[in-house]
């Protein structure tokens, strides 16, 4: 209540009229868009005028924002989709190779998009934008347009604060927060070092894109790439202290974990609602490997294992399956659909288990609704997310490329039979929902804050302008070591001197 009153007061005093906000979300991951678009939705509801650029179609039938849809060229789209399929069907180094080449491809796509007429029309149109809401996806060079338009940047980030975004706001990395044991700290230290190195190499490439854009568009007076990266007002991250390790976040790192989860679930369509309502005695399992991986394009031998198990469990199953011309089988307990409102399904009381690929958004939605999980991670951060979920006791983790039918069935039964997983995740759900201000209001507040103050340089940590040596005071440590060395050396020399003098006196 106090907070509400305070909020209204602040709004009244520092009233800002509907601002023109430009959202650039050129990711090829629909799940990233779900998160960015929930910030857009919150802003639109506060009366702001949003213009949103995406490369994927959006689901809204009557959008309350202006949508500039710039699909990638057909061959690029096809190639990116094929990489996803390859990644889902390979392991180890082959998987890693495809992962790297697909990142290259997506980065290229996001770069080429900047030269399209539609994109340039947005920048050079009559609308005077007040802020860039920037969906981060290894696309730093696109922030050139904030420079062109001379507007502040707010980054929207879909994961926990990590080395991909920490440096933008000087968020400190303290390896001890990930576990204080010597072995764990050694692991974290090395992992952060490797990520740092990957970042340095990656940004070397990204800087080249930026410089090239400046040159081609004749924008020589824009800031350097390094300055560009130090010009971020805030990062809005889709994490919350309760769902990860407790970190030392700077004020410019604003956590809005679970922002994609609707305060009240939307109504399910009739078929789906009836199917789930009908599952009250036996319960229902929700199976989805997310938006990037089409289950229908997995190697048929993996699909067979999954189908053979799911068709024989006593629960009903809602299965996200993308190819309506070719179902894995027509067991009566399975309901197929090529697109499913995940958040609303997980909110249904009869859903007892979520079989997920372990995307950050999916895990968080399951945690919010208190549904235990069996994770079948595919690539990227999903493996780490799934491991963390298992460590926290919310479910189990399997490799779908090697699991047998027995492995899969046992894991499903174990999570359903043993109430520990459900109890843990429902306990978490209570903690996760307990917040002074909702994620949406938090995001809106800080974005309006940046608009009101025309950027938030006063919020910036001095660490943004330093390097690793300074952040860890390695120079100070080095200096002290040298001083100590010299001091010891001096004492030794003096002692030797005194000793030789003393001996001499004695001899005399
Ligand atoms: C909102 O933004 C669009 C551009 O995307 C612009 O055409 C329109 O005039 C803006 N509306 C207001 C009220 O500024
Ligand atoms: C739900 O159960 C009723 C009664 O058993 C049945 O007639 C109906 O077909 C079921 N609906 C679905 C979608 O399974
Ligand atoms: C789970 O419980 C069912 C009966 O309720 C039983 O048939 C099954 O073997 C159990 N599975 C495991 C893995 O404990
Ligand atoms: C249930 O799972 C927990 C966590 O894995 C385990 O410690 C416990 O022994 C299990 N209980 C039974 C009855 O299997
Ligand atoms: C970004 O750069 C502009 C000058 O180009 C400066 O006025 C502004 O304060 C900077 N913003 C941040 C967050 O550093």
Short mmCIF file of C-alpha atoms and ligand atoms in Angstrom, two decimals, residues 20 49 51 66 127, ligand 1:
data_model
loop_
_atom_site.label_atom_id
_atom_site.label_comp_id
_atom_site.label_asym_id
_atom_site.label_seq_id
_atom_site.Cartn_x
_atom_site.Cartn_y
_atom_site.Cartn_z
CA UNK A 20 7.96 7.71 -28.17
CA UNK A 49 3.86 5.14 -28.03
CA UNK A 51 7.47 1.34 -32.33
CA UNK A 66 3.49 0.09 -34.24
CA UNK A 127 8.79 10.44 -35.14
C1 LIG B 1 3.68 6.98 -32.57
O1 LIG B 1 4.75 6.47 -33.34
C2 LIG B 1 4.45 6.36 -34.74
C3 LIG B 1 5.70 5.84 -35.43
O2 LIG B 1 5.92 4.52 -35.17
C4 LIG B 1 4.04 7.67 -35.33
O3 LIG B 1 3.64 7.47 -36.68
C5 LIG B 1 2.94 8.30 -34.54
O4 LIG B 1 2.70 9.61 -35.02
C6 LIG B 1 3.30 8.37 -33.08
N1 LIG B 1 2.20 8.90 -32.30
C7 LIG B 1 2.32 9.94 -31.50
C8 LIG B 1 1.09 10.35 -30.76
O5 LIG B 1 3.37 10.55 -31.36
#
